[in-house]
Amino acid sequence: MSDRQDRWQAAEHLALTLADGGLQRMAARTLAVFLFADQQSVTAGEIAERLDASAGSVSAAVKSLLSVGLIERLPAPGSRREHYRLRDDAWATLFTSQNTVIQVMLQAAQTGIDTTPADDPAHRRLTQMRDFYHFLLSEIPALLERWQQHQQSSPH
């Protein structure tokens, strides 16, 4: 198998892993194209060709990745096609957007706490859940700051 085939097989494997982790399948495959592309930016047409997918499904995947901040639209002077690239801060942006999920979990735990008596084992478990997500949420800013410092100090 050629290096190029190995590369795209690894990309498809990563896409399956991302899909298993909750990302929609086409968004996962599209993200894999951004991660494994050997050029700085790609067009939706290039993604569709690489994935042998319809323009509509790629367009929806690109919109999804744009909306969560993983990719960005680039100016492409002289080109009539939109160009996109993976954002440099994609993973920190995605992690930050997970705060919404944490907030939902906190609220769900609090609702459960509010509806159970203090001596109920469910109350204790829900309190532990709430406390965990509260702790996690409070740690995110410092974690992201350490990540930025790490990025600035490590050679790329």
CSV table of N, CA and C in Angstrom, one decimal:
chain,number,residue,atom,x,y,z
A,1,MET,N,0.8,-1.2,0.0
A,1,MET,CA,0.0,0.0,0.0
A,1,MET,C,0.9,1.2,0.0
A,2,SER,N,0.5,2.3,-0.7
A,2,SER,CA,1.3,3.5,-0.8
A,2,SER,C,1.2,4.3,0.4
A,3,ASP,N,2.1,5.3,0.6
A,3,ASP,CA,2.0,6.2,1.7
A,3,ASP,C,0.7,7.0,1.7
A,4,ARG,N,0.3,7.4,0.5
A,4,ARG,CA,-0.9,8.2,0.4
A,4,ARG,C,-2.1,7.4,0.8
A,5,GLN,N,-2.1,6.1,0.4
A,5,GLN,CA,-3.3,5.2,0.8
A,5,GLN,C,-3.2,5.0,2.3
A,6,ASP,N,-2.1,4.8,2.9
A,6,ASP,CA,-1.9,4.7,4.3
A,6,ASP,C,-2.5,5.9,5.0
A,7,ARG,N,-2.1,7.1,4.5
A,7,ARG,CA,-2.5,8.3,5.1
A,7,ARG,C,-4.0,8.4,5.1
A,8,TRP,N,-4.7,8.1,4.0
A,8,TRP,CA,-6.2,8.3,3.9
A,8,TRP,C,-6.9,7.2,4.7
A,9,GLN,N,-6.2,6.0,4.8
A,9,GLN,CA,-6.8,5.0,5.6
A,9,GLN,C,-6.8,5.4,7.1
A,10,ALA,N,-5.7,6.0,7.5
A,10,ALA,CA,-5.6,6.5,8.9
A,10,ALA,C,-6.6,7.6,9.1
A,11,ALA,N,-6.9,8.5,8.0
A,11,ALA,CA,-7.9,9.5,8.1
A,11,ALA,C,-9.3,8.9,8.3
A,12,GLU,N,-9.6,7.9,7.6
A,12,GLU,CA,-10.9,7.2,7.7
A,12,GLU,C,-11.0,6.5,9.1
A,13,HIS,N,-9.9,6.0,9.6
A,13,HIS,CA,-10.0,5.4,10.9
A,13,HIS,C,-10.2,6.5,12.0
A,14,LEU,N,-9.6,7.6,11.8
A,14,LEU,CA,-9.8,8.7,12.8
A,14,LEU,C,-11.3,9.2,12.7
A,15,ALA,N,-11.8,9.3,11.5
A,15,ALA,CA,-13.2,9.7,11.3
A,15,ALA,C,-14.1,8.7,12.0
A,16,LEU,N,-13.9,7.4,11.9
A,16,LEU,CA,-14.7,6.5,12.6
A,16,LEU,C,-14.6,6.7,14.1
A,17,THR,N,-13.4,6.9,14.6
A,17,THR,CA,-13.2,7.2,16.0
A,17,THR,C,-14.0,8.4,16.5
A,18,LEU,N,-13.9,9.5,15.7
A,18,LEU,CA,-14.7,10.7,16.0
A,18,LEU,C,-16.2,10.5,16.0
A,19,ALA,N,-16.6,9.7,15.0
A,19,ALA,CA,-18.1,9.4,14.9
A,19,ALA,C,-18.5,8.6,16.1
A,20,ASP,N,-17.7,7.6,16.5
A,20,ASP,CA,-18.0,6.8,17.7
A,20,ASP,C,-18.1,7.7,18.9
A,21,GLY,N,-17.3,8.8,18.9
A,21,GLY,CA,-17.3,9.8,20.0
A,21,GLY,C,-18.4,10.8,20.0
A,22,GLY,N,-19.3,10.7,19.0
A,22,GLY,CA,-20.5,11.5,19.0
A,22,GLY,C,-20.6,12.5,17.8
A,23,LEU,N,-19.5,12.7,17.1
A,23,LEU,CA,-19.6,13.6,15.9
A,23,LEU,C,-20.4,12.9,14.8
A,24,GLN,N,-21.2,13.7,14.1
A,24,GLN,CA,-21.9,13.1,12.9
A,24,GLN,C,-20.9,12.6,11.9
A,25,ARG,N,-21.2,11.5,11.3
A,25,ARG,CA,-20.3,10.8,10.4
A,25,ARG,C,-19.7,11.7,9.4
A,26,MET,N,-20.5,12.4,8.6
A,26,MET,CA,-19.9,13.2,7.5
A,26,MET,C,-19.1,14.4,8.1
A,27,ALA,N,-19.5,14.9,9.2
A,27,ALA,CA,-18.6,16.0,9.9
A,27,ALA,C,-17.3,15.4,10.3
A,28,ALA,N,-17.3,14.1,10.8
A,28,ALA,CA,-16.1,13.5,11.3
A,28,ALA,C,-15.2,13.2,10.1
A,29,ARG,N,-15.8,12.7,9.0
A,29,ARG,CA,-14.9,12.5,7.8
A,29,ARG,C,-14.4,13.8,7.2
A,30,THR,N,-15.2,14.8,7.2
A,30,THR,CA,-14.7,16.1,6.7
A,30,THR,C,-13.6,16.7,7.6
A,31,LEU,N,-13.8,16.5,8.9
A,31,LEU,CA,-12.7,17.0,9.8
A,31,LEU,C,-11.4,16.2,9.6
A,32,ALA,N,-11.6,14.9,9.3
A,32,ALA,CA,-10.4,14.1,9.0
A,32,ALA,C,-9.6,14.6,7.8
A,33,VAL,N,-10.4,15.1,6.8
A,33,VAL,CA,-9.8,15.7,5.6
A,33,VAL,C,-8.9,16.9,6.0
A,34,PHE,N,-9.5,17.8,6.8
A,34,PHE,CA,-8.7,18.9,7.3
A,34,PHE,C,-7.5,18.5,8.0
A,35,LEU,N,-7.6,17.5,8.9
A,35,LEU,CA,-6.4,17.1,9.7
A,35,LEU,C,-5.3,16.4,8.8
A,36,PHE,N,-5.7,15.7,7.8
A,36,PHE,CA,-4.8,15.0,7.0
A,36,PHE,C,-4.4,15.6,5.6
A,37,ALA,N,-5.0,16.7,5.3
A,37,ALA,CA,-4.7,17.4,4.0
A,37,ALA,C,-3.3,17.9,4.0
A,38,ASP,N,-2.7,17.8,2.8
A,38,ASP,CA,-1.3,18.2,2.7
A,38,ASP,C,-1.2,19.7,2.2
A,39,GLN,N,-2.4,20.3,2.0
A,39,GLN,CA,-2.4,21.7,1.7
A,39,GLN,C,-2.9,22.5,2.9
A,40,GLN,N,-2.7,23.8,2.9
A,40,GLN,CA,-3.1,24.7,4.0
A,40,GLN,C,-4.6,24.9,4.1
A,41,SER,N,-5.3,24.9,2.9
A,41,SER,CA,-6.7,25.1,2.9
A,41,SER,C,-7.3,24.1,1.9
A,42,VAL,N,-8.6,23.9,2.0
A,42,VAL,CA,-9.3,23.0,1.0
A,42,VAL,C,-10.7,23.7,0.7
A,43,THR,N,-11.2,23.3,-0.4
A,43,THR,CA,-12.6,23.8,-0.8
A,43,THR,C,-13.5,22.7,-0.5
A,44,ALA,N,-14.8,23.0,-0.5
A,44,ALA,CA,-15.8,22.0,-0.3
A,44,ALA,C,-15.8,21.0,-1.5
A,45,GLY,N,-15.5,21.5,-2.7
A,45,GLY,CA,-15.4,20.6,-3.8
A,45,GLY,C,-14.3,19.5,-3.6
A,46,GLU,N,-13.2,20.0,-3.1
A,46,GLU,CA,-12.0,19.1,-2.9
A,46,GLU,C,-12.4,18.1,-1.8
A,47,ILE,N,-13.1,18.5,-0.8
A,47,ILE,CA,-13.5,17.6,0.3
A,47,ILE,C,-14.5,16.5,-0.3
A,48,ALA,N,-15.5,17.0,-1.1
A,48,ALA,CA,-16.4,16.1,-1.7
A,48,ALA,C,-15.7,15.0,-2.6
A,49,GLU,N,-14.7,15.5,-3.4
A,49,GLU,CA,-14.0,14.6,-4.2
A,49,GLU,C,-13.2,13.6,-3.4
A,50,ARG,N,-12.5,14.1,-2.4
A,50,ARG,CA,-11.7,13.2,-1.5
A,50,ARG,C,-12.5,12.1,-0.9
A,51,LEU,N,-13.8,12.5,-0.4
A,51,LEU,CA,-14.6,11.6,0.3
A,51,LEU,C,-15.6,10.8,-0.6
A,52,ASP,N,-15.6,11.2,-1.9
A,52,ASP,CA,-16.6,10.6,-2.8
A,52,ASP,C,-18.0,10.8,-2.2
A,53,ALA,N,-18.3,12.1,-1.8
A,53,ALA,CA,-19.5,12.4,-1.2
A,53,ALA,C,-20.3,13.5,-2.0
A,54,SER,N,-21.5,13.7,-1.7
A,54,SER,CA,-22.3,14.7,-2.4
A,54,SER,C,-21.9,16.1,-1.9
A,55,ALA,N,-22.1,17.1,-2.7
A,55,ALA,CA,-21.9,18.5,-2.4
A,55,ALA,C,-22.7,18.9,-1.2
A,56,GLY,N,-24.0,18.5,-1.2
A,56,GLY,CA,-24.9,18.8,-0.1
A,56,GLY,C,-24.4,18.3,1.3
A,57,SER,N,-24.0,17.0,1.3
A,57,SER,CA,-23.6,16.5,2.6
A,57,SER,C,-22.3,17.1,3.1
A,58,VAL,N,-21.4,17.5,2.2
A,58,VAL,CA,-20.2,18.2,2.5
A,58,VAL,C,-20.5,19.6,3.0
A,59,SER,N,-21.4,20.2,2.3
A,59,SER,CA,-21.8,21.6,2.7
A,59,SER,C,-22.3,21.6,4.1
A,60,ALA,N,-23.2,20.6,4.4
A,60,ALA,CA,-23.8,20.6,5.8
A,60,ALA,C,-22.7,20.3,6.8
A,61,ALA,N,-21.7,19.4,6.5
A,61,ALA,CA,-20.6,19.1,7.4
A,61,ALA,C,-19.7,20.3,7.6
A,62,VAL,N,-19.4,21.1,6.6
A,62,VAL,CA,-18.6,22.3,6.7
A,62,VAL,C,-19.3,23.3,7.6
A,63,LYS,N,-20.6,23.5,7.4
A,63,LYS,CA,-21.4,24.4,8.2
A,63,LYS,C,-21.3,24.0,9.7
A,64,SER,N,-21.4,22.7,9.9
A,64,SER,CA,-21.4,22.2,11.3
A,64,SER,C,-20.0,22.5,11.9
A,65,LEU,N,-19.0,22.2,11.2
A,65,LEU,CA,-17.6,22.4,11.7
A,65,LEU,C,-17.3,23.9,11.9
A,66,LEU,N,-17.9,24.8,11.0
A,66,LEU,CA,-17.8,26.2,11.2
A,66,LEU,C,-18.5,26.7,12.4
A,67,SER,N,-19.7,26.1,12.7
A,67,SER,CA,-20.5,26.6,13.8
A,67,SER,C,-19.9,26.3,15.1
A,68,VAL,N,-19.1,25.2,15.2
A,68,VAL,CA,-18.5,24.9,16.5
A,68,VAL,C,-17.0,25.4,16.6
A,69,GLY,N,-16.6,26.1,15.6
A,69,GLY,CA,-15.3,26.8,15.6
A,69,GLY,C,-14.1,25.9,15.3
A,70,LEU,N,-14.3,24.8,14.7
A,70,LEU,CA,-13.1,23.9,14.4
A,70,LEU,C,-12.4,24.4,13.1
A,71,ILE,N,-13.2,24.9,12.2
A,71,ILE,CA,-12.6,25.4,10.9
A,71,ILE,C,-13.0,26.8,10.7
A,72,GLU,N,-12.3,27.5,9.8
A,72,GLU,CA,-12.6,28.9,9.4
A,72,GLU,C,-12.5,29.1,7.9
A,73,ARG,N,-13.3,30.0,7.5
A,73,ARG,CA,-13.3,30.4,6.1
A,73,ARG,C,-12.1,31.4,5.8
A,74,LEU,N,-11.4,31.2,4.7
A,74,LEU,CA,-10.3,32.0,4.4
A,74,LEU,C,-10.5,32.8,3.1
A,75,PRO,N,-9.9,34.0,3.1
A,75,PRO,CA,-10.0,34.7,1.8
A,75,PRO,C,-9.1,34.0,0.8
A,76,ALA,N,-9.6,33.9,-0.4
A,76,ALA,CA,-8.9,33.2,-1.5
A,76,ALA,C,-8.8,34.1,-2.7
A,77,PRO,N,-8.0,35.1,-2.7
A,77,PRO,CA,-7.9,36.0,-3.9
A,77,PRO,C,-7.7,35.2,-5.2
A,78,GLY,N,-8.5,35.6,-6.2
A,78,GLY,CA,-8.4,34.9,-7.5
A,78,GLY,C,-9.2,33.6,-7.6
A,79,SER,N,-9.8,33.2,-6.5
A,79,SER,CA,-10.6,32.0,-6.6
A,79,SER,C,-12.1,32.3,-6.4
A,80,ARG,N,-12.9,31.6,-7.1
A,80,ARG,CA,-14.4,31.8,-6.9
A,80,ARG,C,-14.9,30.8,-5.9
A,81,ARG,N,-14.1,29.9,-5.4
A,81,ARG,CA,-14.6,29.0,-4.4
A,81,ARG,C,-14.2,29.4,-3.0
A,82,GLU,N,-15.0,29.0,-2.1
A,82,GLU,CA,-14.7,29.3,-0.6
A,82,GLU,C,-13.6,28.3,-0.2
A,83,HIS,N,-12.6,28.8,0.5
A,83,HIS,CA,-11.5,28.0,1.0
A,83,HIS,C,-11.7,27.9,2.6
A,84,TYR,N,-11.4,26.8,3.1
A,84,TYR,CA,-11.5,26.6,4.6
A,84,TYR,C,-10.2,25.9,5.1
A,85,ARG,N,-9.9,26.2,6.4
A,85,ARG,CA,-8.8,25.5,7.0
A,85,ARG,C,-9.2,25.2,8.5
A,86,LEU,N,-8.4,24.3,9.0
A,86,LEU,CA,-8.6,23.9,10.4
A,86,LEU,C,-8.0,25.1,11.2
A,87,ARG,N,-8.7,25.6,12.2
A,87,ARG,CA,-8.3,26.7,13.0
A,87,ARG,C,-7.1,26.3,13.9
A,88,ASP,N,-6.1,27.2,14.1
A,88,ASP,CA,-5.0,26.9,15.0
A,88,ASP,C,-5.4,26.6,16.4
A,89,ASP,N,-6.5,27.2,16.8
A,89,ASP,CA,-7.0,27.0,18.2
A,89,ASP,C,-8.2,26.1,18.2
A,90,ALA,N,-8.3,25.2,17.2
A,90,ALA,CA,-9.5,24.4,17.1
A,90,ALA,C,-9.9,23.6,18.3
A,91,TRP,N,-8.9,22.9,18.9
A,91,TRP,CA,-9.2,22.0,20.0
A,91,TRP,C,-9.6,22.8,21.3
A,92,ALA,N,-8.9,23.9,21.5
A,92,ALA,CA,-9.3,24.7,22.7
A,92,ALA,C,-10.7,25.3,22.5
A,93,THR,N,-11.0,25.7,21.3
A,93,THR,CA,-12.3,26.2,21.0
A,93,THR,C,-13.4,25.2,21.2
A,94,LEU,N,-13.1,24.0,20.7
A,94,LEU,CA,-14.1,22.9,20.9
A,94,LEU,C,-14.3,22.6,22.3
A,95,PHE,N,-13.2,22.5,23.1
A,95,PHE,CA,-13.3,22.2,24.5
A,95,PHE,C,-14.1,23.3,25.2
A,96,THR,N,-13.8,24.5,24.9
A,96,THR,CA,-14.6,25.6,25.5
A,96,THR,C,-16.0,25.5,25.2
A,97,SER,N,-16.4,25.1,24.0
A,97,SER,CA,-17.8,25.0,23.7
A,97,SER,C,-18.5,23.9,24.5
A,98,GLN,N,-17.7,23.0,25.0
A,98,GLN,CA,-18.2,21.9,25.9
A,98,GLN,C,-18.8,22.5,27.2
A,99,ASN,N,-18.4,23.7,27.5
A,99,ASN,CA,-19.0,24.3,28.7
A,99,ASN,C,-20.5,24.3,28.8
A,100,THR,N,-21.1,24.4,27.6
A,100,THR,CA,-22.6,24.3,27.5
A,100,THR,C,-23.0,22.9,28.0
A,101,VAL,N,-22.3,21.9,27.6
A,101,VAL,CA,-22.7,20.5,28.1
A,101,VAL,C,-22.6,20.4,29.6
A,102,ILE,N,-21.5,21.0,30.1
A,102,ILE,CA,-21.2,20.9,31.5
A,102,ILE,C,-22.3,21.7,32.3
A,103,GLN,N,-22.7,22.9,31.7
A,103,GLN,CA,-23.8,23.6,32.4
A,103,GLN,C,-25.1,22.9,32.4
A,104,VAL,N,-25.4,22.2,31.3
A,104,VAL,CA,-26.6,21.3,31.2
A,104,VAL,C,-26.6,20.2,32.3
A,105,MET,N,-25.4,19.6,32.4
A,105,MET,CA,-25.2,18.5,33.4
A,105,MET,C,-25.4,19.1,34.8
A,106,LEU,N,-24.8,20.3,35.1
A,106,LEU,CA,-25.0,20.9,36.4
A,106,LEU,C,-26.4,21.2,36.7
A,107,GLN,N,-27.1,21.7,35.7
A,107,GLN,CA,-28.6,22.0,35.9
A,107,GLN,C,-29.4,20.8,36.2
A,108,ALA,N,-29.1,19.7,35.4
A,108,ALA,CA,-29.8,18.5,35.6
A,108,ALA,C,-29.6,17.9,37.0
A,109,ALA,N,-28.3,18.0,37.5
A,109,ALA,CA,-28.0,17.5,38.8
A,109,ALA,C,-28.7,18.3,39.8
A,110,GLN,N,-28.7,19.6,39.7
A,110,GLN,CA,-29.4,20.5,40.6
A,110,GLN,C,-30.9,20.3,40.7
A,111,THR,N,-31.5,20.1,39.5
A,111,THR,CA,-32.9,19.7,39.5
A,111,THR,C,-33.2,18.5,40.3
A,112,GLY,N,-32.4,17.5,40.1
A,112,GLY,CA,-32.5,16.2,40.9
A,112,GLY,C,-32.3,16.4,42.4
A,113,ILE,N,-31.3,17.2,42.7
A,113,ILE,CA,-31.1,17.6,44.2
A,113,ILE,C,-32.3,18.2,44.8
A,114,ASP,N,-32.9,19.2,44.0
A,114,ASP,CA,-34.0,19.9,44.5
A,114,ASP,C,-35.3,19.1,44.7
A,115,THR,N,-35.3,17.9,44.0
A,115,THR,CA,-36.5,17.1,44.1
A,115,THR,C,-36.3,15.8,45.0
A,116,THR,N,-35.2,15.7,45.7
A,116,THR,CA,-34.9,14.6,46.5
A,116,THR,C,-34.6,15.0,47.9
A,117,PRO,N,-35.1,14.3,48.9
A,117,PRO,CA,-34.8,14.6,50.3
A,117,PRO,C,-33.3,14.4,50.6
A,118,ALA,N,-32.8,15.2,51.5
A,118,ALA,CA,-31.3,15.2,51.9
A,118,ALA,C,-30.8,13.8,52.3
A,119,ASP,N,-31.7,13.0,52.9
A,119,ASP,CA,-31.3,11.7,53.4
A,119,ASP,C,-31.4,10.6,52.4
A,120,ASP,N,-31.9,10.9,51.2
A,120,ASP,CA,-32.0,10.0,50.1
A,120,ASP,C,-30.7,9.7,49.4
A,121,PRO,N,-30.4,8.4,49.1
A,121,PRO,CA,-29.1,8.1,48.5
A,121,PRO,C,-29.0,8.8,47.1
A,122,ALA,N,-30.1,9.0,46.4
A,122,ALA,CA,-30.1,9.7,45.1
A,122,ALA,C,-29.6,11.1,45.3
A,123,HIS,N,-30.0,11.8,46.4
A,123,HIS,CA,-29.6,13.2,46.7
A,123,HIS,C,-28.1,13.2,46.8
A,124,ARG,N,-27.5,12.3,47.6
A,124,ARG,CA,-26.1,12.2,47.7
A,124,ARG,C,-25.3,12.1,46.4
A,125,ARG,N,-25.8,11.1,45.6
A,125,ARG,CA,-25.2,10.9,44.3
A,125,ARG,C,-25.3,12.1,43.4
A,126,LEU,N,-26.5,12.7,43.4
A,126,LEU,CA,-26.7,13.9,42.5
A,126,LEU,C,-25.8,15.1,43.0
A,127,THR,N,-25.7,15.2,44.3
A,127,THR,CA,-24.8,16.3,44.9
A,127,THR,C,-23.4,16.0,44.4
A,128,GLN,N,-22.9,14.8,44.4
A,128,GLN,CA,-21.6,14.5,44.0
A,128,GLN,C,-21.4,14.8,42.5
A,129,MET,N,-22.4,14.5,41.7
A,129,MET,CA,-22.4,14.8,40.3
A,129,MET,C,-22.3,16.3,40.1
A,130,ARG,N,-23.2,17.1,40.8
A,130,ARG,CA,-23.1,18.5,40.7
A,130,ARG,C,-21.8,19.1,41.1
A,131,ASP,N,-21.3,18.6,42.2
A,131,ASP,CA,-20.0,19.1,42.7
A,131,ASP,C,-18.8,18.8,41.7
A,132,PHE,N,-18.9,17.6,41.0
A,132,PHE,CA,-17.9,17.2,40.0
A,132,PHE,C,-17.9,18.2,38.9
A,133,TYR,N,-19.1,18.4,38.3
A,133,TYR,CA,-19.2,19.3,37.1
A,133,TYR,C,-18.9,20.7,37.5
A,134,HIS,N,-19.2,21.1,38.7
A,134,HIS,CA,-18.9,22.5,39.1
A,134,HIS,C,-17.4,22.6,39.2
A,135,PHE,N,-16.7,21.6,39.8
A,135,PHE,CA,-15.2,21.6,39.9
A,135,PHE,C,-14.6,21.6,38.5
A,136,LEU,N,-15.1,20.8,37.6
A,136,LEU,CA,-14.6,20.8,36.2
A,136,LEU,C,-14.8,22.1,35.5
A,137,LEU,N,-15.9,22.7,35.6
A,137,LEU,CA,-16.1,24.0,35.0
A,137,LEU,C,-15.2,25.1,35.6
A,138,SER,N,-14.9,25.0,36.9
A,138,SER,CA,-14.0,26.0,37.5
A,138,SER,C,-12.6,25.8,37.1
A,139,GLU,N,-12.2,24.6,36.7
A,139,GLU,CA,-10.8,24.3,36.3
A,139,GLU,C,-10.5,24.7,34.8
A,140,ILE,N,-11.5,24.8,34.0
A,140,ILE,CA,-11.3,25.0,32.6
A,140,ILE,C,-10.5,26.3,32.2
A,141,PRO,N,-10.8,27.4,32.8
A,141,PRO,CA,-10.0,28.6,32.5
A,141,PRO,C,-8.5,28.4,32.7
A,142,ALA,N,-8.1,27.8,33.9
A,142,ALA,CA,-6.7,27.6,34.2
A,142,ALA,C,-6.1,26.6,33.2
A,143,LEU,N,-6.9,25.6,32.9
A,143,LEU,CA,-6.4,24.5,32.0
A,143,LEU,C,-6.1,25.1,30.6
A,144,LEU,N,-7.0,25.9,30.1
A,144,LEU,CA,-6.8,26.6,28.8
A,144,LEU,C,-5.6,27.5,28.8
A,145,GLU,N,-5.5,28.2,29.9
A,145,GLU,CA,-4.3,29.1,30.0
A,145,GLU,C,-3.0,28.4,30.0
A,146,ARG,N,-3.0,27.2,30.7
A,146,ARG,CA,-1.8,26.4,30.7
A,146,ARG,C,-1.5,25.8,29.3
A,147,TRP,N,-2.6,25.5,28.6
A,147,TRP,CA,-2.4,25.0,27.2
A,147,TRP,C,-1.8,26.1,26.4
A,148,GLN,N,-2.3,27.3,26.5
A,148,GLN,CA,-1.8,28.4,25.7
A,148,GLN,C,-0.3,28.6,26.0
A,149,GLN,N,0.1,28.6,27.2
A,149,GLN,CA,1.5,28.7,27.6
A,149,GLN,C,2.3,27.6,27.1
A,150,HIS,N,1.8,26.4,27.1
A,150,HIS,CA,2.5,25.2,26.6
A,150,HIS,C,2.7,25.4,25.1
A,151,GLN,N,1.7,25.8,24.4
A,151,GLN,CA,1.8,26.1,22.9
A,151,GLN,C,2.8,27.1,22.6
A,152,GLN,N,2.9,28.2,23.4
A,152,GLN,CA,3.8,29.2,23.1
A,152,GLN,C,5.3,28.8,23.4
A,153,SER,N,5.5,27.9,24.3
A,153,SER,CA,6.8,27.5,24.7
A,153,SER,C,7.3,26.3,24.0
A,154,SER,N,6.5,25.5,23.3
A,154,SER,CA,7.0,24.3,22.7
A,154,SER,C,7.2,24.6,21.2
A,155,PRO,N,8.3,24.0,20.7
A,155,PRO,CA,8.6,24.1,19.2
A,155,PRO,C,7.5,23.3,18.4
A,156,HIS,N,7.1,23.9,17.3
A,156,HIS,CA,6.1,23.3,16.4
A,156,HIS,C,6.8,22.6,15.3
